[in-house]
Amino acid sequence: MTGYSIKEAAFELNISDKALYKRISNEKFNTDFLTKIDGKTIITEDGLKHLKSVIKNRKTPKNEAESEVALTIDTCEKEVYKLDKNLDETRIKVYTQNEIDIILMLKDQIKFLKEQLEKQNTNFQEQLNLQTQSYQENLKILLETIKSKEAIILNMQDIIKYEQENTKKLIEYDERSREVDEKLSQIRRELVNRKTKKNKGLFYFLRK
């Protein structure tokens, strides 16, 4: 919930803190316009709007002198409020000994955690390097195995090719042998036939 402190509301209403306290302490002031945050009285947005309307309608100075005095007082209060605000913004924080001890303890813990993280990072890098080296060695062995198998496959392919060529030559030799055998058989048959015919002719001649 947003709202205004007494000092802030008084500054917005252009009245003193005491005057504002007097107004909000009045029984006629709606308590719904007030709230407490960290023990401090806070005026809500609606409460500030209500106060602005009331003060605007009821502000009727009796004479110019009273108006001038009121204006001077309000101006001084505004200047004091500005000074207080600037001092709050520029005020140097003063730590107690207990706070200093806590800060130092936290710094030591941060330093310890940082050292632990650095050690873990170093160990992780070492393990990563070892794993990388092992992987590279295994990969090298695998590549050598693949090369060896490729050489074996190439050698087997050469052997198969050689066997195929030999088989082809054997088949061709076998076919040629058969052809030669057939020709030889044919020649033998022709010789036998010729000899048989010759013998028949000689036998016929002798019989005459």
Coordinates of C-alpha atoms in Angstrom, one line a residue:
M1 CA 0.0 0.0 0.0
T2 CA 1.4 3.4 -0.9
G3 CA 1.1 6.4 1.3
Y4 CA 2.7 9.4 2.9
S5 CA 4.5 9.9 6.2
I6 CA 3.5 12.8 8.4
K7 CA 6.4 14.9 7.2
E8 CA 5.7 14.1 3.6
A9 CA 2.0 14.8 3.9
A10 CA 2.6 18.0 5.8
F11 CA 4.9 19.1 3.0
E12 CA 2.3 18.3 0.3
L13 CA -0.5 20.1 2.3
N14 CA 1.8 23.1 3.0
I15 CA 1.2 23.0 6.8
S16 CA 3.3 22.1 9.8
D17 CA 3.7 18.6 11.2
K18 CA 2.0 19.7 14.4
A19 CA -1.0 21.1 12.5
L20 CA -1.3 17.8 10.6
Y21 CA -1.1 15.8 13.8
K22 CA -3.9 17.9 15.3
R23 CA -6.1 17.3 12.2
I24 CA -5.6 13.5 12.0
S25 CA -6.1 13.2 15.8
N26 CA -9.5 14.7 15.5
E27 CA -12.3 12.2 16.1
K28 CA -14.0 13.4 12.9
F29 CA -11.0 12.2 10.8
N30 CA -11.7 8.9 9.2
T31 CA -9.3 6.3 10.6
D32 CA -9.5 4.3 7.3
F33 CA -7.2 7.1 5.9
L34 CA -4.5 6.0 8.3
T35 CA -2.3 2.9 8.5
K36 CA 0.8 1.8 10.4
I37 CA 4.0 0.6 8.7
D38 CA 7.0 -0.3 10.9
G39 CA 5.4 1.6 13.7
K40 CA 5.1 4.8 11.7
T41 CA 1.8 6.6 10.9
I42 CA 1.1 6.6 7.2
I43 CA -1.6 8.6 5.5
T44 CA -3.2 7.0 2.5
E45 CA -3.7 8.6 -1.0
D46 CA -7.4 9.0 -0.3
G47 CA -6.6 10.5 3.1
L48 CA -4.2 13.1 1.6
K49 CA -6.9 14.0 -1.0
H50 CA -9.4 14.5 1.8
L51 CA -7.0 16.7 3.8
K52 CA -6.2 18.8 0.7
S53 CA -9.9 19.4 0.1
V54 CA -10.6 20.3 3.7
I55 CA -7.6 22.6 4.1
K56 CA -8.4 24.3 0.8
N57 CA -11.9 25.0 1.8
R58 CA -11.2 26.1 5.4
K59 CA -8.0 28.2 4.8
T60 CA -9.2 31.8 5.4
P61 CA -6.6 33.9 7.1
K62 CA -8.0 36.7 9.2
N63 CA -5.7 39.3 7.7
E64 CA -2.7 39.7 5.4
A65 CA -0.2 39.7 8.4
E66 CA -1.4 36.2 9.5
S67 CA -1.2 35.0 5.9
E68 CA 2.3 36.3 5.5
V69 CA 3.4 34.7 8.8
A70 CA 1.8 31.4 7.9
L71 CA 3.5 31.6 4.5
T72 CA 6.9 32.3 6.0
I73 CA 6.5 29.5 8.5
D74 CA 5.5 27.0 5.8
T75 CA 8.4 28.2 3.6
C76 CA 10.8 27.6 6.5
E77 CA 9.3 24.2 7.2
K78 CA 9.7 23.3 3.5
E79 CA 13.4 24.3 3.5
V80 CA 14.0 22.4 6.7
Y81 CA 12.3 19.3 5.2
K82 CA 14.5 19.6 2.1
L83 CA 17.6 19.9 4.2
D84 CA 16.5 16.9 6.3
K85 CA 15.9 14.9 3.1
N86 CA 19.3 15.9 1.6
L87 CA 21.0 14.9 4.9
D88 CA 19.2 11.5 4.8
E89 CA 20.4 11.0 1.3
T90 CA 24.0 12.0 1.9
R91 CA 24.4 10.8 5.5
I92 CA 27.3 8.3 5.9
K93 CA 26.3 5.0 7.4
V94 CA 28.0 4.3 10.7
Y95 CA 28.3 0.6 11.5
T96 CA 28.3 -0.9 15.0
Q97 CA 31.0 -3.3 16.1
N98 CA 28.5 -6.2 15.8
E99 CA 27.6 -5.2 12.2
I100 CA 31.3 -5.0 11.4
D101 CA 31.9 -8.5 12.8
I102 CA 29.0 -9.8 10.7
I103 CA 30.4 -8.1 7.6
L104 CA 33.9 -9.6 8.2
M105 CA 32.4 -13.0 8.8
L106 CA 30.4 -12.8 5.6
K107 CA 33.5 -11.7 3.7
D108 CA 35.4 -14.7 5.1
Q109 CA 32.6 -17.0 4.1
I110 CA 32.6 -15.5 0.6
K111 CA 36.3 -15.9 0.3
F112 CA 36.1 -19.6 1.5
L113 CA 33.3 -20.3 -1.0
K114 CA 35.3 -18.7 -3.8
E115 CA 38.3 -20.9 -2.9
Q116 CA 36.2 -24.0 -2.8
L117 CA 34.7 -23.1 -6.2
E118 CA 38.2 -22.6 -7.7
K119 CA 39.3 -25.9 -6.3
Q120 CA 36.3 -27.7 -7.7
N121 CA 36.9 -26.0 -11.1
T122 CA 40.5 -27.1 -11.1
N123 CA 39.5 -30.7 -10.2
F124 CA 36.9 -30.6 -12.8
Q125 CA 39.3 -29.4 -15.5
E126 CA 41.8 -32.1 -14.5
Q127 CA 39.2 -34.8 -14.7
L128 CA 38.0 -33.4 -18.0
N129 CA 41.6 -33.4 -19.4
L130 CA 42.1 -37.1 -18.2
Q131 CA 38.8 -38.1 -19.8
T132 CA 39.8 -36.3 -23.0
Q133 CA 43.2 -38.0 -23.1
S134 CA 41.6 -41.4 -22.5
Y135 CA 39.0 -40.8 -25.2
Q136 CA 41.7 -39.7 -27.7
E137 CA 43.7 -42.9 -26.9
N138 CA 40.7 -45.1 -27.3
L139 CA 39.8 -43.4 -30.5
K140 CA 43.4 -43.8 -31.8
I141 CA 43.2 -47.6 -31.0
L142 CA 39.8 -47.8 -32.6
L143 CA 41.2 -46.1 -35.8
E144 CA 44.1 -48.4 -35.9
T145 CA 41.8 -51.4 -35.5
I146 CA 39.6 -50.1 -38.3
K147 CA 42.7 -49.6 -40.5
S148 CA 43.9 -53.1 -39.8
K149 CA 40.5 -54.6 -40.6
E150 CA 40.4 -52.5 -43.8
A151 CA 43.8 -54.0 -44.8
I152 CA 42.5 -57.5 -44.0
I153 CA 39.4 -56.9 -46.1
L154 CA 41.5 -55.5 -49.0
N155 CA 43.8 -58.6 -48.8
M156 CA 40.8 -60.9 -48.8
Q157 CA 39.4 -59.1 -51.8
D158 CA 42.7 -59.6 -53.6
I159 CA 42.7 -63.3 -52.6
I160 CA 39.1 -63.7 -53.8
K161 CA 40.0 -62.0 -57.1
Y162 CA 43.0 -64.2 -57.5
E163 CA 40.9 -67.3 -56.8
Q164 CA 38.3 -66.1 -59.2
E165 CA 40.9 -65.6 -61.9
N166 CA 42.4 -69.1 -61.2
T167 CA 38.9 -70.7 -61.3
K168 CA 38.2 -69.0 -64.6
K169 CA 41.5 -70.2 -66.0
L170 CA 40.8 -73.8 -64.7
I171 CA 37.4 -73.7 -66.3
E172 CA 38.8 -72.5 -69.6
Y173 CA 41.6 -75.1 -69.4
D174 CA 39.0 -77.8 -68.7
E175 CA 36.9 -76.7 -71.6
R176 CA 40.0 -76.7 -73.9
S177 CA 41.0 -80.2 -72.5
R178 CA 37.5 -81.5 -73.4
E179 CA 37.8 -80.0 -76.8
V180 CA 41.2 -81.6 -77.3
D181 CA 39.9 -84.9 -76.0
E182 CA 36.9 -84.7 -78.4
K183 CA 39.2 -84.0 -81.3
L184 CA 41.5 -86.8 -80.3
S185 CA 38.6 -89.1 -80.0
Q186 CA 37.3 -88.1 -83.4
I187 CA 40.8 -88.6 -84.9
R188 CA 41.0 -92.0 -83.3
R189 CA 37.6 -93.0 -84.7
E190 CA 38.6 -91.8 -88.1
L191 CA 41.8 -93.7 -88.0
V192 CA 40.0 -96.8 -86.8
N193 CA 37.4 -96.4 -89.6
R194 CA 40.1 -96.0 -92.2
K195 CA 42.0 -99.0 -90.9
T196 CA 38.9 -101.1 -90.9
K197 CA 38.1 -100.1 -94.4
K198 CA 41.6 -100.8 -95.5
N199 CA 41.6 -104.2 -93.9
K200 CA 38.2 -105.0 -95.5
G201 CA 39.6 -104.0 -98.9
L202 CA 42.7 -106.2 -98.5
F203 CA 40.7 -109.1 -97.3
Y204 CA 38.4 -108.8 -100.3
F205 CA 41.4 -108.6 -102.7
L206 CA 42.9 -111.8 -101.2
R207 CA 39.7 -113.7 -101.5
K208 CA 39.7 -113.0 -105.2

